[in-house]
Structures are given as structure tokens and as C-alpha cells.
mmCIF file of C-alpha atoms and ligand atoms in Angstrom:
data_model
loop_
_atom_site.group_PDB
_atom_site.id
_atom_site.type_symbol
_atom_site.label_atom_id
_atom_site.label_comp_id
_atom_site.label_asym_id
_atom_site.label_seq_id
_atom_site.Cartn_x
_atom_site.Cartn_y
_atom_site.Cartn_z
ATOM 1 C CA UNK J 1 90.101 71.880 97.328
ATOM 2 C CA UNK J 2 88.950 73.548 100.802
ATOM 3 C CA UNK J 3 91.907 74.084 102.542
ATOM 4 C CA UNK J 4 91.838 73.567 106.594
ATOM 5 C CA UNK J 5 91.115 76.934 108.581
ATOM 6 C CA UNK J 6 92.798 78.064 111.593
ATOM 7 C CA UNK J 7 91.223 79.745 114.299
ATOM 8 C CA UNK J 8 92.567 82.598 116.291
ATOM 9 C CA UNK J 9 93.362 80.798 119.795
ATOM 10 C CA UNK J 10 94.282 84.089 121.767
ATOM 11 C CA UNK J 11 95.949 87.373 120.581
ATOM 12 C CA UNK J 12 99.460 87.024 122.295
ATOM 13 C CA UNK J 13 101.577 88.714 120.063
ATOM 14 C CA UNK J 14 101.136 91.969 117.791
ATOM 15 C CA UNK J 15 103.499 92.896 115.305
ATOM 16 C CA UNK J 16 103.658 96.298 113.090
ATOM 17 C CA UNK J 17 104.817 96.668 109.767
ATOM 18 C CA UNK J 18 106.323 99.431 110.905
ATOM 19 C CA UNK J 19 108.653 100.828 108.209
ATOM 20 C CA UNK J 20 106.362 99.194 105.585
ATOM 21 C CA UNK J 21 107.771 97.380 102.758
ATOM 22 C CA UNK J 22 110.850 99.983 102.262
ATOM 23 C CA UNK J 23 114.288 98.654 103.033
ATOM 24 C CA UNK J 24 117.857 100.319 102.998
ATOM 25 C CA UNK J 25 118.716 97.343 100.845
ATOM 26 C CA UNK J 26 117.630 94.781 98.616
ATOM 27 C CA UNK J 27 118.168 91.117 99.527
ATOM 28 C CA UNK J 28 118.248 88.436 97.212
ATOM 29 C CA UNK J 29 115.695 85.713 99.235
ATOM 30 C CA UNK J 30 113.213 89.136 100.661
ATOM 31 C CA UNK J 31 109.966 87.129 100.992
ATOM 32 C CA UNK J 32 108.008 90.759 100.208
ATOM 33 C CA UNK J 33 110.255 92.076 97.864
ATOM 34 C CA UNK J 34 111.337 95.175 99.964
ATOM 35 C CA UNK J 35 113.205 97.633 98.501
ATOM 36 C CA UNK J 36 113.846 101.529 98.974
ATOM 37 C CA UNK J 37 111.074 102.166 96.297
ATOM 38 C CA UNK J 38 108.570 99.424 97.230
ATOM 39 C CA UNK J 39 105.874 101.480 98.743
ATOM 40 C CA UNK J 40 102.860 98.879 98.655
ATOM 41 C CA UNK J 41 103.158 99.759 102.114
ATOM 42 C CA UNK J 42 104.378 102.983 103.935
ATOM 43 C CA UNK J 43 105.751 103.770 107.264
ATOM 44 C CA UNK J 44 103.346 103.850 110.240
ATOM 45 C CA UNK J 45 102.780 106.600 112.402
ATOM 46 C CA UNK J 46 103.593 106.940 116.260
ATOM 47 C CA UNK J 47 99.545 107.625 116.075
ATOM 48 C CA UNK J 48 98.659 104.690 114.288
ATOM 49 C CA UNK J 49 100.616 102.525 116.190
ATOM 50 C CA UNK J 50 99.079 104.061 119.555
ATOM 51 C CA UNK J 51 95.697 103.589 118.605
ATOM 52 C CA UNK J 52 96.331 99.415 117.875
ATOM 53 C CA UNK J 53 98.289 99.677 120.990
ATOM 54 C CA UNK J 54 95.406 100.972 122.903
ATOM 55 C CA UNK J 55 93.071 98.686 121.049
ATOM 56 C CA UNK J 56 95.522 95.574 122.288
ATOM 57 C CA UNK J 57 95.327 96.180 125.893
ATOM 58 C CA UNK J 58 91.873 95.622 126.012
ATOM 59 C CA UNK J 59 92.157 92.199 124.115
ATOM 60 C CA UNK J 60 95.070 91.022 126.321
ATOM 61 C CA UNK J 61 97.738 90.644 123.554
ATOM 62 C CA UNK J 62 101.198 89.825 125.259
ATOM 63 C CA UNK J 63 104.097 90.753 123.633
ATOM 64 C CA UNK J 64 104.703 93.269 120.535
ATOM 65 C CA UNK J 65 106.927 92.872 117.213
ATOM 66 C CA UNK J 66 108.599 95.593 115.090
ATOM 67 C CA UNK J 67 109.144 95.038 111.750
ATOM 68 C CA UNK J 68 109.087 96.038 107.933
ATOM 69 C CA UNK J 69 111.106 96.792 105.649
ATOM 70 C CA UNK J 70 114.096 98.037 107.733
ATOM 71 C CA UNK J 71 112.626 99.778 111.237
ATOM 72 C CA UNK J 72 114.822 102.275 111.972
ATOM 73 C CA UNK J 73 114.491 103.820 108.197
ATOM 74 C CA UNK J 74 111.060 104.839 110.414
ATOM 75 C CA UNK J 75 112.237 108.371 112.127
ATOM 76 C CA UNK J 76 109.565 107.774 114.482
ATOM 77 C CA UNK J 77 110.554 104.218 115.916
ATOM 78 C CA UNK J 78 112.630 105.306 118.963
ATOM 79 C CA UNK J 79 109.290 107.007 119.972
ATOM 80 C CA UNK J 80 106.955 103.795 119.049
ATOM 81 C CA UNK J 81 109.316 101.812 120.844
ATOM 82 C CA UNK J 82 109.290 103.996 124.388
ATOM 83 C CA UNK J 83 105.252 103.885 123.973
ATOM 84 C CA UNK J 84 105.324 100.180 123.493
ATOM 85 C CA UNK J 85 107.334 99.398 126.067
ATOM 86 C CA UNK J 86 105.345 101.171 128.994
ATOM 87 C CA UNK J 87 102.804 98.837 128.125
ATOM 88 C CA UNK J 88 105.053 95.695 127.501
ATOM 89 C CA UNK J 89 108.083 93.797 126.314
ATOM 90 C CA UNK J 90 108.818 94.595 122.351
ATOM 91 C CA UNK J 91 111.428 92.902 119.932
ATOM 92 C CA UNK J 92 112.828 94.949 116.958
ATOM 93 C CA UNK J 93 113.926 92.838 113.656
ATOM 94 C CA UNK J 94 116.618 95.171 111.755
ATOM 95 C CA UNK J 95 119.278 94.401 109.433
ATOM 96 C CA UNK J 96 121.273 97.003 112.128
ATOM 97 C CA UNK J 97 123.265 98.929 109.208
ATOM 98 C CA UNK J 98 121.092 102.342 110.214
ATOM 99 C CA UNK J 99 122.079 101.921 113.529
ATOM 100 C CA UNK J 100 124.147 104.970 114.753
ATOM 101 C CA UNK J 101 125.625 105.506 118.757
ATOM 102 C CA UNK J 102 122.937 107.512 119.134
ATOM 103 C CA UNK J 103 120.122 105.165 118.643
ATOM 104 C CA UNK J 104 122.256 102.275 120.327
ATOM 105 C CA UNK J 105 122.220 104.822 123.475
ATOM 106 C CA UNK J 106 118.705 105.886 123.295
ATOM 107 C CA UNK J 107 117.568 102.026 122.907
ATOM 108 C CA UNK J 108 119.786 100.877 126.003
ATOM 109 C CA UNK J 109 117.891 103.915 128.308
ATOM 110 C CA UNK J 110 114.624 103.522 126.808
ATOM 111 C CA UNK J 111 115.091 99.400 127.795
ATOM 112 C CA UNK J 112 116.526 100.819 130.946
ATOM 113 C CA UNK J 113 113.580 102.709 132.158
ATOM 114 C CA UNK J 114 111.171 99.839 131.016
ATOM 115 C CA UNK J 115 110.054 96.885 133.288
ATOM 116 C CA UNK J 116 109.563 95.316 129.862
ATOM 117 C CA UNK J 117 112.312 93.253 127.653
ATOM 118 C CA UNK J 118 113.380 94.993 124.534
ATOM 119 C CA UNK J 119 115.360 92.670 121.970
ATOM 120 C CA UNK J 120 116.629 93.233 119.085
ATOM 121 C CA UNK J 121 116.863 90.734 116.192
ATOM 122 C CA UNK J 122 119.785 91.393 113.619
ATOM 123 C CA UNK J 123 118.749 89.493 110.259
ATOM 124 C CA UNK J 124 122.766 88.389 108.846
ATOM 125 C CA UNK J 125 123.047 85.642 105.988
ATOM 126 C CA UNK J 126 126.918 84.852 106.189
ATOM 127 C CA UNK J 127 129.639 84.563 108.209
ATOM 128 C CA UNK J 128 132.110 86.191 106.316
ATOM 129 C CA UNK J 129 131.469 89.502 103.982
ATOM 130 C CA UNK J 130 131.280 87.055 100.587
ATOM 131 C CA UNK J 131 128.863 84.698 101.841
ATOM 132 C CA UNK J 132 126.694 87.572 103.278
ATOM 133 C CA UNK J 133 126.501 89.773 100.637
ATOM 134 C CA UNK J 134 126.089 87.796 97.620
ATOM 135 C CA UNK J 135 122.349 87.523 99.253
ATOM 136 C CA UNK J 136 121.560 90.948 101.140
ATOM 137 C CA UNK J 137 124.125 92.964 99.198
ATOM 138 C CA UNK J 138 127.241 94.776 98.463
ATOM 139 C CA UNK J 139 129.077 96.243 101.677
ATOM 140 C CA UNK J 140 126.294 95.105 103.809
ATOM 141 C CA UNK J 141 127.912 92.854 105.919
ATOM 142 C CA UNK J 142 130.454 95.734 107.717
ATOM 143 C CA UNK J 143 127.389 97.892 108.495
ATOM 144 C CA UNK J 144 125.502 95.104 109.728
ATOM 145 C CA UNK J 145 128.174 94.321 112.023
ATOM 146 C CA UNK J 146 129.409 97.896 112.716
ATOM 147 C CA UNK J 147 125.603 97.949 114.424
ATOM 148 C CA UNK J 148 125.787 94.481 116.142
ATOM 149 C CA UNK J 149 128.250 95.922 117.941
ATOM 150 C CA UNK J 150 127.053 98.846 118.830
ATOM 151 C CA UNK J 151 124.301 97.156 120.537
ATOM 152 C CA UNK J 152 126.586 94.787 122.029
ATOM 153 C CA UNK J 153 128.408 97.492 123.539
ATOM 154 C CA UNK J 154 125.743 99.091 125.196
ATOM 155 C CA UNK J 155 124.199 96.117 126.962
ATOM 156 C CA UNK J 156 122.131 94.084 124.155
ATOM 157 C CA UNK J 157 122.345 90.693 123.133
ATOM 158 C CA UNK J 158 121.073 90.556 119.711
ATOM 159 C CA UNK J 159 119.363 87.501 118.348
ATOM 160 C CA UNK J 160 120.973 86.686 115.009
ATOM 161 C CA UNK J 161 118.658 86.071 112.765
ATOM 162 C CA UNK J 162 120.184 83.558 109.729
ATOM 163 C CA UNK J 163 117.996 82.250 106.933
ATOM 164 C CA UNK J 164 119.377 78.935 106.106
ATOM 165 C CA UNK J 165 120.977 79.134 102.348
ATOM 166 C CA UNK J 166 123.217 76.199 103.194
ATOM 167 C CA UNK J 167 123.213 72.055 102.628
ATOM 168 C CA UNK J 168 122.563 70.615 105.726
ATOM 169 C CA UNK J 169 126.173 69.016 105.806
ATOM 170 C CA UNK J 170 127.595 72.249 106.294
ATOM 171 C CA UNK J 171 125.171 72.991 109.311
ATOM 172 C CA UNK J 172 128.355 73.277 112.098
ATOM 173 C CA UNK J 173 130.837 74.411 110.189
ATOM 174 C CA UNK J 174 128.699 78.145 109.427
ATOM 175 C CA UNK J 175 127.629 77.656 113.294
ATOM 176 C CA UNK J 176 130.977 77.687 114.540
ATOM 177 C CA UNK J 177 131.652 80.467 111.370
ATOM 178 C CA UNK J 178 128.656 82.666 112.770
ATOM 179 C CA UNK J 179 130.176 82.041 116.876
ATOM 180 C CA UNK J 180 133.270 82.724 115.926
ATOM 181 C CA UNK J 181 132.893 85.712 113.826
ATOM 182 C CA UNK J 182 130.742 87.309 116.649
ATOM 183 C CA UNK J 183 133.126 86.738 119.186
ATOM 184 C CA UNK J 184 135.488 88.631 116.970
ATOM 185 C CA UNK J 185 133.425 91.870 117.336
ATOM 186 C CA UNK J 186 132.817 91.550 121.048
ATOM 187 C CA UNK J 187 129.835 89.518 121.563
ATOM 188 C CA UNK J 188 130.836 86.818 123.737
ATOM 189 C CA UNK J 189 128.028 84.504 123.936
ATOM 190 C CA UNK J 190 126.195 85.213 120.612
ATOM 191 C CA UNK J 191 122.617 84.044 119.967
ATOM 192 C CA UNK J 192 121.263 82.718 116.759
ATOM 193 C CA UNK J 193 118.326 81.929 115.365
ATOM 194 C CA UNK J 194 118.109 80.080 111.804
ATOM 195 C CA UNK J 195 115.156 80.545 109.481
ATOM 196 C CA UNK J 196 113.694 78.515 106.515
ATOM 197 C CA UNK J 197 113.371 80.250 103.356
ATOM 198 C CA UNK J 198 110.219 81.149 102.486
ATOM 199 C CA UNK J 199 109.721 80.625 99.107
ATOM 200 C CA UNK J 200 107.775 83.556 97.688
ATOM 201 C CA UNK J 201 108.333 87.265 96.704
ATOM 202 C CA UNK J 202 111.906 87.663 95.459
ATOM 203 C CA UNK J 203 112.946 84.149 97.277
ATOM 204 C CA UNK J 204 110.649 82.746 94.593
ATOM 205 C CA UNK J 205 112.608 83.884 91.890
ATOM 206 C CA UNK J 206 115.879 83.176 93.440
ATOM 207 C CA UNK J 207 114.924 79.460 94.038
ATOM 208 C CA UNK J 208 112.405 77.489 91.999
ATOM 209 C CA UNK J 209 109.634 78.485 94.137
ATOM 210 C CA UNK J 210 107.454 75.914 95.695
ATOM 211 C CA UNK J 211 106.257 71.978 94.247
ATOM 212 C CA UNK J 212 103.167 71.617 93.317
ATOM 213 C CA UNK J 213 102.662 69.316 96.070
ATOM 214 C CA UNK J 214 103.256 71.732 98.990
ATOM 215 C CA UNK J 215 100.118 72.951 101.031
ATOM 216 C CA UNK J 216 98.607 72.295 104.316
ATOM 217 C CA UNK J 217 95.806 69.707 103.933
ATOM 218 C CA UNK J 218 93.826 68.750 106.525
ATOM 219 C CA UNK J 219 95.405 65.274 107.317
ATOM 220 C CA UNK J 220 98.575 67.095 107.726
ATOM 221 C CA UNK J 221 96.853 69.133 111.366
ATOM 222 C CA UNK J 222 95.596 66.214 112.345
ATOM 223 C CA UNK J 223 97.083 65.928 115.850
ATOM 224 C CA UNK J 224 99.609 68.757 114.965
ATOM 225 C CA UNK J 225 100.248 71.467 117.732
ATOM 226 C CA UNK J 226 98.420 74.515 116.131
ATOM 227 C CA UNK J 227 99.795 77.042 118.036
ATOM 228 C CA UNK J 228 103.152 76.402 116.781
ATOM 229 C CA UNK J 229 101.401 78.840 113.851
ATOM 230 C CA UNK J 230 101.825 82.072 114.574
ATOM 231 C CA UNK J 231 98.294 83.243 112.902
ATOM 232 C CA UNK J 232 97.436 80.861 115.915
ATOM 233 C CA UNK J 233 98.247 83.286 118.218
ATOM 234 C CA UNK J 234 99.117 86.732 115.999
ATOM 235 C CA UNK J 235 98.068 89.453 114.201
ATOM 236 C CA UNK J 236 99.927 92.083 112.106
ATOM 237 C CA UNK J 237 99.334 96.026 111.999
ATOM 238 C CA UNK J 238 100.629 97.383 109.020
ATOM 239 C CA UNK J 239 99.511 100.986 107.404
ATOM 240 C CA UNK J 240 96.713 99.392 105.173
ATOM 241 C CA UNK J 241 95.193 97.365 108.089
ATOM 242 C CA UNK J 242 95.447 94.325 110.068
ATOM 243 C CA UNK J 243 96.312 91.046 108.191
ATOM 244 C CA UNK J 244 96.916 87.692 109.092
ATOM 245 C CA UNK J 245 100.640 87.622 109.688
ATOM 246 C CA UNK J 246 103.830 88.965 108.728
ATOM 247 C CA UNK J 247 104.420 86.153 105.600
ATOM 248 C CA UNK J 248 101.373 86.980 103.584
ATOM 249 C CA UNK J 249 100.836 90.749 103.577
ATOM 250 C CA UNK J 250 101.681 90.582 99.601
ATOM 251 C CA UNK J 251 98.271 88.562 99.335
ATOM 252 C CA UNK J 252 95.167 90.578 99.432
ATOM 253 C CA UNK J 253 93.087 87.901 101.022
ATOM 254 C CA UNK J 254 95.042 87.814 104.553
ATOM 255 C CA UNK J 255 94.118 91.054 104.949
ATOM 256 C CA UNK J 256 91.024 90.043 107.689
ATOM 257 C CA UNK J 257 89.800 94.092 108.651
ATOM 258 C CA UNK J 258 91.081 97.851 109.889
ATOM 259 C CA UNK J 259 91.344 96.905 113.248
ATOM 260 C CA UNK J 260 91.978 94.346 115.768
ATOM 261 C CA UNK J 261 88.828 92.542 116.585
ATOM 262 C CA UNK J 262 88.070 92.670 112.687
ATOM 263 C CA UNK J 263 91.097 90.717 112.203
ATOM 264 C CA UNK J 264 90.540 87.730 114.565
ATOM 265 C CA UNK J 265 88.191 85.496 112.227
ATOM 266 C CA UNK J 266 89.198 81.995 111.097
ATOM 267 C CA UNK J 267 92.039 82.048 108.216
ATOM 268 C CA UNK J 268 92.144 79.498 105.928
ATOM 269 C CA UNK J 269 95.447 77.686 104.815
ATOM 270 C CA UNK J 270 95.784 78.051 101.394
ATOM 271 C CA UNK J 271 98.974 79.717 100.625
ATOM 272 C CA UNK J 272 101.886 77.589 99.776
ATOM 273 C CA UNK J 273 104.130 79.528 102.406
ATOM 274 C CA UNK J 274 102.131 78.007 105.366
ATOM 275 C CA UNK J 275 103.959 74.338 104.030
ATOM 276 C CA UNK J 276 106.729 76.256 105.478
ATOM 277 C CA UNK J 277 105.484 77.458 108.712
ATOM 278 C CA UNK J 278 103.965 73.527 109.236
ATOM 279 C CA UNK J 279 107.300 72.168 108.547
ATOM 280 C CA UNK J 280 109.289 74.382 110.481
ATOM 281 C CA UNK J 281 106.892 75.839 113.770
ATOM 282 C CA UNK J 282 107.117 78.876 115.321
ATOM 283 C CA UNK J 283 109.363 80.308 112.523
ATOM 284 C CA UNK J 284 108.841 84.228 113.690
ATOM 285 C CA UNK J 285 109.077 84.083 117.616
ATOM 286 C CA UNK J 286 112.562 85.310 119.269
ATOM 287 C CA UNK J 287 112.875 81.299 120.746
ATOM 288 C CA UNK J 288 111.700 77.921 118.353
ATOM 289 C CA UNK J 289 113.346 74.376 117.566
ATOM 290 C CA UNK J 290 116.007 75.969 114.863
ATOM 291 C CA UNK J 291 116.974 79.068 117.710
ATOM 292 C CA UNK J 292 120.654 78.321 119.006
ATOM 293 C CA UNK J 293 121.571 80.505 122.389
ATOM 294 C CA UNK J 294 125.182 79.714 123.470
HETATM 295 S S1 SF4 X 301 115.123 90.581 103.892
HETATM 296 FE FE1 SF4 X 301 114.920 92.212 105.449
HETATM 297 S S2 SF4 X 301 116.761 93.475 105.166
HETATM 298 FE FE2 SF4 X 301 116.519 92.257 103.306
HETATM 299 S S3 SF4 X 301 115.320 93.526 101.846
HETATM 300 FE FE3 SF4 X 301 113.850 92.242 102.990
HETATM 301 S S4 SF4 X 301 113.245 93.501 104.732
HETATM 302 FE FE4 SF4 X 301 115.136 94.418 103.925
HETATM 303 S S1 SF4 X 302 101.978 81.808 106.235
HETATM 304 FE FE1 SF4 X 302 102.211 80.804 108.224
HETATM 305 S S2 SF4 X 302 101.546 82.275 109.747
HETATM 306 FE FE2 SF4 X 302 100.785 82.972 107.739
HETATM 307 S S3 SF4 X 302 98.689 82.125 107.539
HETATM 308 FE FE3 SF4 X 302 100.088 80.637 106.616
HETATM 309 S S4 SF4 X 302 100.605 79.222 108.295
HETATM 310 FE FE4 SF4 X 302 99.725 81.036 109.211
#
């Protein structure tokens, strides 16, 4: 079966693989299996990053993502993320556990001196230490939140980022569990965003993976917004080239070339991950139908 292509309907938004697929820690639903030894991709350089950078201007892209792994195991990202933003807005997603005064005060001048939006976006799975770290880990929870509020205290307003590992009866309750708990440490009007599971890498293995059923045919785009796909509008920089987004860089077909303009040809749908992006939209922007600001 030919699966339906999508075509590249402006670069917007770039994101970098930035720290690669190495991670502090080792969460149970990690849709690329990151891990502090997984080095099927390595950090990128300030100088690799400035060269897409430079290539991005020239193609218009909008808005820039940071991302691995865990960013700030990168020693360079304080200086990728001053580049960036003299060129425009940039969002950071972190689990926040590396996140020492320092960095919190360096972030807050480097957004300072910006006329560009930095955000951060703190991935947390629970509301409460056990339901957190029976997914991302041991201890996890009190250095994720030991670094939510250290960017709450100098000036940020994280988006909490919450892949949904609940029934859907039990929506409110871990809503008003995540509000409350972040009012607790000082953020008084906490956003959150909540996130499908994507059902590959370790998340696979975790869950029983996807039904046989579940790809994107073409009947399913017929009148479907396309753009609510990110490889509608996106790209991803990582240190072995540019691939097709942030969900598939385990597959060796989405990677599309080494640079930008390589990478904006047609991608076809055939993954079983894109069920989930159809189903559930813009599932890696800061804003989408599941994001809850209060
Ligand atoms: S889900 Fe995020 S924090 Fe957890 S292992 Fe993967 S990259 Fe690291
Ligand atoms: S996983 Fe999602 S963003 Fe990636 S190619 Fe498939 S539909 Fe597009």
C-alpha cells in the first residue's frame, strides 16, 4: 500500500536534537529510547547549530525548538540558546533536574536581553513523586521540581509537559493534582500541556505497541487540516542531518538530506506513529487542543 505524502507547506519551525539521544535518565514511555549510553546520536555543536541557523534565515523559518535527550546535559546550550535568540524566539524541552541557579540566572538575562520569547517546557508524568517516577524514574520527581522552581523564581512560566498515562475518567482529578501541586512550589498560574503516547521506542514495549489497523491512509486527509502535522511545517537538525521531525529520527528513511533545503521534499506517511499525530494535531508545538494555560 502507497501511503499518502505530505508536502512541506513552509519551514516555520526548526528544532535541534541538540543533546542527541543521551538523557540524565531513563523513562519508561521514551519514544527514542534515550538513555545516558544511547549515542545513535551525539550532542551538537554551537557550530553546527550556527551554520543551520544561518541556513534558516534565508528560508524564513519562524520559530526554533531545543531538544534531545536532556538539553542542558549539552555544556554548550546556554551559548546555542543566546545565538538563537538574536535571531528569534526559541523553546527549550528539559526534564529540568540539571537545572542549577546558575543556569536559571543566565536563562532569565539571556531572555532578558532578547526581543525574542524563550520558553521552557518541563516534561513531568505525575503529580505526586509515586505516580511520576514509576515512569521517568527513581528520585526524579524532586529534581524535576527543585528546577521548575528555579525557573519560576526567576521570571519563567514553564509549560508542563504531561504525557497522558491515565483513563480518561481520571482526566480532572490529575489536572487539579498537577495545579495544585504547582501552586505548592510557587507557580501560581501553572501551564500544562498533555501529550499522547507515542507508541514506539521504549513506549512500545511498555504498552502493546500499535494495532495493526493504525496508519494514515489517504481517505483519512481527505479534508483534514494538514498543517496540524508538524512535518507540515518542520524540520529537525540533529548531528547526523536533517530528518523529518522529532518522532521518527530512530527510522532511517525520515532522514530527507545534510541540510535544510535537502530536507524539504515530500514525506510519505507510513509510520504507524503519524496515526498519532492525525489523531491528536499539533502534538509538539508549545499551544494545541490538549494544552491547558490557567
Ligand atoms: S522521555 Fe525525555 S526525559 Fe525521559 S528519557 Fe526520553 S528524552 Fe529523557
Ligand atoms: S510522525 Fe508525525 S510529524 Fe512525523 S512524519 Fe509522521 S505525521 Fe509527520
Amino acid at each position: 500500500m502507497k501511503h499518502p505524502e505530505i508536502y512541506l507547506d513552509a519551514l516555520d519551525n526548526l528544532w535541534f536534537q541538540v543533546s542527541g539521544t543521551l538523557c540524565n535518565i531513563v523513562c519508561e514511555h521514551c519514544f527514542i529510547s534515550c538513555s545516558p549510553v544511547n549515542h545513535s546520536f551525539e550532542f551538537m555543536s554551537i557550530a553546527q547549530v550556527s551554520a543551520y541557523l544561518e541556513e534558516s534565515v534565508k528560508l524564513g523559518v519562524k520559530e526554533y525548538y531545543f531538544t534531545g535527550g536532556e538539553p542542558f546535559m549539552n555544556k554548550e546550550i546556554l551559548d546555542i540558546l543566546e545565538r538563537t535568540l538574536s535571531i528569534g524566539p526559541a523553546t527549550v524541552l528539559t526534564n529540568s533536574m540539571l537545572i542549577r541557579p546558575h543556569h536559571a540566572k543566565r536563562l532569565k538575562e539571556i531572555s532578558d536581553s532578547s526581543i525574542y520569547s524563550l520558553e521552557m517546557r518541563v516534561s513531568i508524568d505525575g503529580y505526586t513523586e509515586e505516580m511520576n517516577d514509576v515512569i521517568r524514574g527513581k528520585g526524579v520527581f524532586k529534581k524535576a521540581m527543585t528546577g521548575v522552581k528555579l525557573l519560576v523564581d526567576n521570571g519563567f512560566l514553564p509549560i508542563i509537559t504531561i504525557t497522558k498515562t491515565w483513563q480518561d475518567k481520571d482526566d480532572d482529578k490529575v489536572l487539579t493534582g498537577f495545579m495544585d501541586t504547582l501552586k505548592s512550589y510557587g507557580y501560581a498560574r501553572p501551564r500544562l500541556k498533555i501529550l499522547p503516547s507515542l507508541k514506539i521506542g521504549k513506549e512500545a514495549v511498555r504498552t502493546k505497541g500499535y494495532d495493526e489497523y493504525e496508519f494514515v491512509t489517504h481517505e483519512m486527509l481527505e479534508d483534514y487540516e494538514i498543517r496540524n502535522l508538524i512535518c507540515a511545517n518542520s524540520r529537525i537538525a540533529t548531528s547526523k542531518g536533517v530528518y523529518v521531525c522529532p518522532i521518527l529520527i530512530d527510522s532511517p528513511d525520515a532522514k530527507l538530506g545534510e541540510s535544510l533545503e535537502e530536507s524539504m521534499t515530500p514525506y510519505e506517511l507510513k509510520h504507524q506513529a503519524c496515526y498519532t499525530c492525525y489523531l491528536f494535531g499539533a502534538i509538539c508545538s508549545n499551544f494545541s487542543s490538549t494544552s491547558h494555560d490557567a
